């Protein structure tokens, strides 16, 4: 009796569980190596997808000696292809950095649009989680490893985690900015938010961050990209200078008594001039309890909320 053949295995050997991982990787490499479009400058999303596909299949284990030798050869090919893809990306990122330095911010907006996996959604996906736009911005920023920075000094201080790019883009759309504004990120980490605000909206921005190694990284990036309107200071938000800010941003950088103290200081500023306070994460619920702050939009801790002082 003729054996039954699974047609999906023939059509898609890379995805079939009938085919061993080394064989699936070999099929994948065959398809990718023959695709010259992949190495054209503009094929960034295709390259990122290809790199993910290779990552998912590489690093498997062989069960026999001969399989191990064949696998080692396939893995070498995979590594060579990864390097080619990475250097095509590096060339593109360098080109985009030159565009930023030249003030051509439309280029970066076009790329962010192109990499948007949720183009059909009016609102960004709520909450945590990153997408290709986060990898893209991180590659442009080229932050170096800040080393061990585990001593925040208080359990009320929240460890570094960048705002996902989709929320920064939402913030840019939601908040009204003028030339007189100065955007202040309280607990700015490596500076993604101020850097993007200055880069994409041209607004002056300031990052206040307690960890000097993060500040050094943010400053280096602003210098390299010649973003003269973005500056950073290593300070505790409890006693940093707030007098210059008009729009303050908090991605839940601290809780409890520190948050209370900082909100008191923001309230004092609001008695001198109108200010806006934007938030993301659990601190949005604390801001909503402040009687001097009002929002006209929906109150959702998983997306950006913009409050105005009353
Ligand atoms: C959740 S991260 C937010 C990072 C950044 N705002 C962003 O959205 O990409 C919180 C940051 O606040 C910083 N931080 C915590 N307590 C602080 C304080 N008292 N003063 C200044 N920065 C603080 C932490 O070091 C960390 O980088």
Short mmCIF file of C-alpha atoms and ligand atoms in Angstrom, two decimals:
data_model
loop_
_atom_site.label_atom_id
_atom_site.label_comp_id
_atom_site.label_asym_id
_atom_site.label_seq_id
_atom_site.Cartn_x
_atom_site.Cartn_y
_atom_site.Cartn_z
CA UNK A 1 0.00 0.00 0.00
CA UNK A 2 1.41 3.45 -0.91
CA UNK A 3 2.34 5.53 2.14
CA UNK A 4 0.37 8.71 2.77
CA UNK A 5 2.41 11.90 2.19
CA UNK A 6 1.56 15.04 4.16
CA UNK A 7 1.24 17.71 1.42
CA UNK A 8 1.93 20.52 3.89
CA UNK A 9 5.40 19.00 4.45
CA UNK A 10 6.20 19.36 0.76
CA UNK A 11 4.72 22.84 0.50
CA UNK A 12 6.23 24.15 3.72
CA UNK A 13 9.08 21.94 4.95
CA UNK A 14 10.37 24.71 7.30
CA UNK A 15 7.17 24.70 9.32
CA UNK A 16 6.54 20.96 9.41
CA UNK A 17 7.04 18.95 12.58
CA UNK A 18 7.70 15.89 10.32
CA UNK A 19 11.02 17.44 9.23
CA UNK A 20 13.93 17.59 11.71
CA UNK A 21 15.02 21.06 12.94
CA UNK A 22 18.37 20.97 11.00
CA UNK A 23 16.49 20.10 7.81
CA UNK A 24 13.95 22.87 8.44
CA UNK A 25 16.82 25.32 8.95
CA UNK A 26 18.42 24.10 5.71
CA UNK A 27 15.18 24.72 3.78
CA UNK A 28 14.85 28.15 5.35
CA UNK A 29 18.45 29.10 4.44
CA UNK A 30 17.92 27.91 0.88
CA UNK A 31 14.89 30.20 0.56
CA UNK A 32 16.55 33.22 2.20
CA UNK A 33 19.98 32.96 0.52
CA UNK A 34 18.32 32.97 -2.88
CA UNK A 35 16.27 36.09 -2.16
CA UNK A 36 18.34 39.04 -3.40
CA UNK A 37 15.56 41.53 -2.49
CA UNK A 38 16.30 40.77 1.16
CA UNK A 39 19.59 42.66 0.97
CA UNK A 40 18.20 45.82 -0.60
CA UNK A 41 18.38 48.76 1.78
CA UNK A 42 14.61 49.17 2.13
CA UNK A 43 13.83 45.54 3.01
CA UNK A 44 14.24 46.11 6.76
CA UNK A 45 11.02 44.41 7.94
CA UNK A 46 11.75 41.40 5.70
CA UNK A 47 15.27 41.19 7.18
CA UNK A 48 14.00 41.44 10.76
CA UNK A 49 11.50 38.66 10.04
CA UNK A 50 14.22 36.50 8.43
CA UNK A 51 16.48 37.00 11.47
CA UNK A 52 13.66 35.92 13.80
CA UNK A 53 12.99 32.85 11.66
CA UNK A 54 16.66 31.84 11.73
CA UNK A 55 16.83 32.40 15.51
CA UNK A 56 13.81 30.17 16.02
CA UNK A 57 15.41 27.23 14.18
CA UNK A 58 19.12 27.63 15.02
CA UNK A 59 20.67 26.17 18.17
CA UNK A 60 18.96 22.76 17.92
CA UNK A 61 20.63 19.54 19.03
CA UNK A 62 21.61 16.56 16.88
CA UNK A 63 21.05 12.98 17.97
CA UNK A 64 23.79 11.21 15.90
CA UNK A 65 27.43 12.02 14.99
CA UNK A 66 26.67 12.36 11.28
CA UNK A 67 23.66 14.56 12.05
CA UNK A 68 25.90 16.70 14.29
CA UNK A 69 28.42 17.28 11.47
CA UNK A 70 25.66 18.20 9.01
CA UNK A 71 24.06 20.44 11.60
CA UNK A 72 27.35 22.26 12.32
CA UNK A 73 27.66 23.06 8.62
CA UNK A 74 24.07 24.40 8.45
CA UNK A 75 24.62 26.47 11.59
CA UNK A 76 27.76 28.01 10.01
CA UNK A 77 25.66 29.00 6.99
CA UNK A 78 23.00 30.42 9.30
CA UNK A 79 25.61 32.52 11.10
CA UNK A 80 27.04 33.86 7.83
CA UNK A 81 23.55 34.83 6.67
CA UNK A 82 22.76 36.49 10.03
CA UNK A 83 25.95 38.58 9.66
CA UNK A 84 24.99 39.64 6.13
CA UNK A 85 21.52 40.65 7.32
CA UNK A 86 22.96 42.53 10.30
CA UNK A 87 25.43 44.46 8.17
CA UNK A 88 22.64 45.42 5.71
CA UNK A 89 20.68 46.73 8.72
CA UNK A 90 23.71 48.54 10.13
CA UNK A 91 24.16 50.33 6.80
CA UNK A 92 20.50 51.40 6.82
CA UNK A 93 20.64 52.57 10.46
CA UNK A 94 23.73 54.63 9.67
CA UNK A 95 21.89 56.22 6.73
CA UNK A 96 18.89 57.06 8.98
CA UNK A 97 21.20 58.55 11.64
CA UNK A 98 22.64 60.81 8.94
CA UNK A 99 19.08 61.82 8.00
CA UNK A 100 18.34 62.68 11.67
CA UNK A 101 21.51 64.79 11.89
CA UNK A 102 20.43 66.52 8.67
CA UNK A 103 17.04 67.27 10.25
CA UNK A 104 15.08 64.98 7.89
CA UNK A 105 12.77 63.54 10.53
CA UNK A 106 10.21 62.44 7.92
CA UNK A 107 12.55 59.54 7.10
CA UNK A 108 12.30 58.11 10.58
CA UNK A 109 8.51 58.64 10.71
CA UNK A 110 8.16 56.76 7.43
CA UNK A 111 10.17 53.85 8.84
CA UNK A 112 8.15 53.79 12.06
CA UNK A 113 4.98 53.67 9.92
CA UNK A 114 6.41 50.92 7.79
CA UNK A 115 7.30 48.77 10.81
CA UNK A 116 3.95 49.34 12.54
CA UNK A 117 2.37 45.90 13.11
CA UNK A 118 -0.92 47.47 14.24
CA UNK A 119 -1.52 49.95 11.41
CA UNK A 120 -5.24 49.19 11.42
CA UNK A 121 -5.67 50.19 15.12
CA UNK A 122 -6.65 53.72 16.09
CA UNK A 123 -5.15 53.21 19.57
CA UNK A 124 -1.86 51.48 20.42
CA UNK A 125 -1.94 48.01 21.96
CA UNK A 126 -2.32 48.59 25.71
CA UNK A 127 0.28 47.81 28.36
CA UNK A 128 3.71 46.27 28.16
CA UNK A 129 5.36 44.39 25.30
CA UNK A 130 7.59 45.61 22.52
CA UNK A 131 7.51 45.36 18.71
CA UNK A 132 9.82 45.94 15.74
CA UNK A 133 9.67 49.73 16.30
CA UNK A 134 11.39 49.31 19.68
CA UNK A 135 14.25 47.32 18.11
CA UNK A 136 14.47 49.95 15.38
CA UNK A 137 14.75 52.91 17.78
CA UNK A 138 17.19 51.00 20.03
CA UNK A 139 19.39 50.35 16.98
CA UNK A 140 19.38 54.06 16.11
CA UNK A 141 20.14 55.12 19.67
CA UNK A 142 23.07 52.67 20.02
CA UNK A 143 23.08 52.80 23.83
CA UNK A 144 25.96 50.99 25.44
CA UNK A 145 25.58 48.57 28.34
CA UNK A 146 25.26 50.72 31.49
CA UNK A 147 26.73 47.91 33.60
CA UNK A 148 25.39 46.92 37.01
CA UNK A 149 23.07 49.66 38.24
CA UNK A 150 21.05 47.69 40.73
CA UNK A 151 21.19 50.12 43.66
CA UNK A 152 18.18 52.41 43.44
CA UNK A 153 18.29 53.24 47.14
CA UNK A 154 14.59 52.77 47.93
CA UNK A 155 11.97 50.13 47.27
CA UNK A 156 9.67 52.91 46.12
CA UNK A 157 11.96 53.58 43.14
CA UNK A 158 11.08 51.49 40.09
CA UNK A 159 13.83 49.86 38.03
CA UNK A 160 14.47 50.97 34.47
CA UNK A 161 12.18 49.86 31.69
CA UNK A 162 11.70 52.00 28.58
CA UNK A 163 8.29 53.20 27.44
CA UNK A 164 7.33 51.09 24.39
CA UNK A 165 7.72 53.18 21.22
CA UNK A 166 4.02 52.82 20.31
CA UNK A 167 3.09 54.70 23.52
CA UNK A 168 5.62 57.47 22.81
CA UNK A 169 4.06 57.88 19.34
CA UNK A 170 0.61 57.97 20.98
CA UNK A 171 1.87 60.62 23.40
CA UNK A 172 3.12 62.68 20.45
CA UNK A 173 -0.35 62.54 18.88
CA UNK A 174 -2.26 63.18 22.10
CA UNK A 175 -0.46 66.08 23.73
CA UNK A 176 -0.60 69.56 22.20
CA UNK A 177 2.88 71.07 22.02
CA UNK A 178 4.07 74.61 21.38
CA UNK A 179 7.50 76.15 20.82
CA UNK A 180 7.47 77.44 24.39
CA UNK A 181 7.04 74.01 25.92
CA UNK A 182 9.71 72.10 27.77
CA UNK A 183 8.95 68.41 28.12
CA UNK A 184 10.36 66.79 31.28
CA UNK A 185 10.59 63.03 31.78
CA UNK A 186 10.78 62.27 35.51
CA UNK A 187 12.93 59.13 35.83
CA UNK A 188 14.03 59.22 32.21
CA UNK A 189 16.21 56.07 32.16
CA UNK A 190 18.29 55.98 28.96
CA UNK A 191 16.29 58.91 27.58
CA UNK A 192 14.13 57.26 24.89
CA UNK A 193 11.13 59.51 25.54
CA UNK A 194 12.88 62.93 25.64
CA UNK A 195 15.05 61.88 22.68
CA UNK A 196 12.00 60.94 20.63
CA UNK A 197 10.03 64.04 21.67
CA UNK A 198 12.90 66.32 20.59
CA UNK A 199 13.59 64.33 17.46
CA UNK A 200 10.02 63.92 16.20
CA UNK A 201 8.26 67.01 17.58
CA UNK A 202 11.21 69.41 17.72
CA UNK A 203 10.25 70.29 21.30
CA UNK A 204 12.85 71.09 23.99
CA UNK A 205 13.12 68.20 26.39
CA UNK A 206 14.82 67.33 29.65
CA UNK A 207 15.34 63.93 31.25
CA UNK A 208 15.75 63.76 35.03
CA UNK A 209 17.20 60.43 36.11
CA UNK A 210 18.74 59.27 39.38
CA UNK A 211 21.15 56.78 37.76
CA UNK A 212 24.22 58.58 36.30
CA UNK A 213 25.11 55.67 33.95
CA UNK A 214 21.70 56.01 32.22
CA UNK A 215 22.14 59.77 31.97
CA UNK A 216 25.59 59.34 30.39
CA UNK A 217 24.06 57.04 27.77
CA UNK A 218 21.22 59.44 26.97
CA UNK A 219 23.63 62.39 26.70
CA UNK A 220 25.94 60.43 24.39
CA UNK A 221 23.02 59.59 22.13
CA UNK A 222 21.79 63.22 22.01
CA UNK A 223 25.33 64.33 21.11
CA UNK A 224 25.80 61.69 18.41
CA UNK A 225 22.45 62.51 16.78
CA UNK A 226 23.05 66.25 17.31
CA UNK A 227 19.75 66.67 19.14
CA UNK A 228 20.65 69.97 20.74
CA UNK A 229 17.19 70.49 22.24
CA UNK A 230 17.39 67.31 24.37
CA UNK A 231 19.25 67.51 27.67
CA UNK A 232 19.66 65.25 30.68
CA UNK A 233 20.51 65.65 34.32
CA UNK A 234 21.46 63.12 36.98
CA UNK A 235 19.23 63.99 39.93
CA UNK A 236 16.59 62.70 42.30
CA UNK A 237 13.15 63.85 41.16
CA UNK A 238 12.41 64.80 44.78
CA UNK A 239 14.80 67.74 44.62
CA UNK A 240 15.54 68.39 40.92
CA UNK A 241 14.71 71.76 39.38
CA UNK A 242 11.15 71.68 37.96
CA UNK A 243 10.91 75.42 37.31
CA UNK A 244 11.57 75.17 33.58
CA UNK A 245 9.09 72.40 32.72
CA UNK A 246 5.63 72.81 31.20
CA UNK A 247 4.84 69.17 30.35
CA UNK A 248 5.89 66.43 32.78
CA UNK A 249 5.90 62.72 31.99
CA UNK A 250 5.88 59.78 34.40
CA UNK A 251 6.15 56.16 33.31
CA UNK A 252 5.48 55.02 36.89
CA UNK A 253 9.08 55.78 38.02
CA UNK A 254 8.33 55.66 41.74
CA UNK A 255 5.51 54.90 44.15
CA UNK A 256 4.35 55.68 47.69
CA UNK A 257 5.89 58.59 49.59
CA UNK A 258 8.29 59.50 46.73
CA UNK A 259 5.41 59.84 44.25
CA UNK A 260 3.43 61.89 46.82
CA UNK A 261 6.40 64.20 47.35
CA UNK A 262 6.97 64.68 43.60
CA UNK A 263 3.25 65.32 43.01
CA UNK A 264 3.32 67.96 45.76
CA UNK A 265 6.22 69.65 43.99
CA UNK A 266 4.38 69.52 40.65
CA UNK A 267 1.31 71.05 42.31
CA UNK A 268 3.52 73.95 43.53
CA UNK A 269 4.69 74.50 39.94
CA UNK A 270 1.08 74.50 38.71
CA UNK A 271 0.32 77.44 41.02
CA UNK A 272 2.91 79.48 39.08
CA UNK A 273 1.91 78.46 35.52
CA UNK A 274 -0.40 75.91 33.86
CA UNK A 275 1.31 72.56 33.41
CA UNK A 276 0.41 69.21 31.87
CA UNK A 277 1.26 65.88 33.47
CA UNK A 278 1.28 62.80 31.22
CA UNK A 279 1.44 59.29 32.57
CA UNK A 280 1.63 55.62 31.72
CA UNK A 281 1.22 52.65 34.04
CA UNK A 282 -0.13 52.34 37.59
CA UNK A 283 0.83 55.91 38.59
CA UNK A 284 -2.05 57.10 36.36
CA UNK A 285 -4.46 55.97 39.13
CA UNK A 286 -2.56 58.10 41.68
CA UNK A 287 -2.60 61.11 39.36
CA UNK A 288 -6.35 60.70 38.84
CA UNK A 289 -6.86 61.19 42.61
CA UNK A 290 -5.14 64.61 42.55
CA UNK A 291 -7.89 67.22 42.65
CA UNK A 292 -5.75 69.84 40.88
CA UNK A 293 -5.32 67.57 37.81
CA UNK A 294 -8.07 66.95 35.24
CA UNK A 295 -8.14 64.85 32.10
CA UNK A 296 -10.61 65.13 29.27
CA UNK A 297 -9.61 61.79 27.73
CA UNK A 298 -10.25 58.24 28.94
CA UNK A 299 -8.44 57.12 32.11
CA UNK A 300 -6.49 54.01 31.22
CA UNK A 301 -3.23 53.14 33.06
CA UNK A 302 -2.24 50.93 30.12
CA UNK A 303 -2.13 53.82 27.68
CA UNK A 304 -0.96 57.42 27.82
CA UNK A 305 -3.17 59.81 29.82
CA UNK A 306 -2.72 63.57 29.63
CA UNK A 307 -3.78 65.62 32.68
CA UNK A 308 -3.95 69.41 32.82
CA UNK A 309 -3.52 71.48 35.96
CA UNK A 310 -6.62 73.40 37.13
C1 LIG B 1 9.99 52.63 34.53
S1 LIG B 1 11.53 53.47 34.23
C2 LIG B 1 10.99 54.71 33.08
C3 LIG B 1 12.08 55.13 32.11
C4 LIG B 1 11.71 56.23 31.15
N1 LIG B 1 10.90 57.26 31.73
C5 LIG B 1 10.97 55.69 29.93
O1 LIG B 1 9.76 55.77 29.95
O2 LIG B 1 11.59 55.17 28.99
C6 LIG B 1 11.75 54.35 35.75
C7 LIG B 1 13.05 55.14 35.85
O3 LIG B 1 12.96 56.02 36.97
C8 LIG B 1 14.23 56.11 37.58
N2 LIG B 1 14.01 56.60 38.96
C9 LIG B 1 13.50 55.91 40.02
N3 LIG B 1 13.42 56.70 41.10
C10 LIG B 1 13.88 57.93 40.74
C11 LIG B 1 14.02 59.17 41.42
N4 LIG B 1 13.70 59.32 42.71
N5 LIG B 1 14.49 60.24 40.74
C12 LIG B 1 14.86 60.11 39.43
N6 LIG B 1 14.76 58.95 38.74
C13 LIG B 1 14.26 57.87 39.38
C14 LIG B 1 14.78 54.70 37.49
O4 LIG B 1 16.20 54.68 37.61
C15 LIG B 1 14.29 54.29 36.08
O5 LIG B 1 15.25 54.60 35.11
#
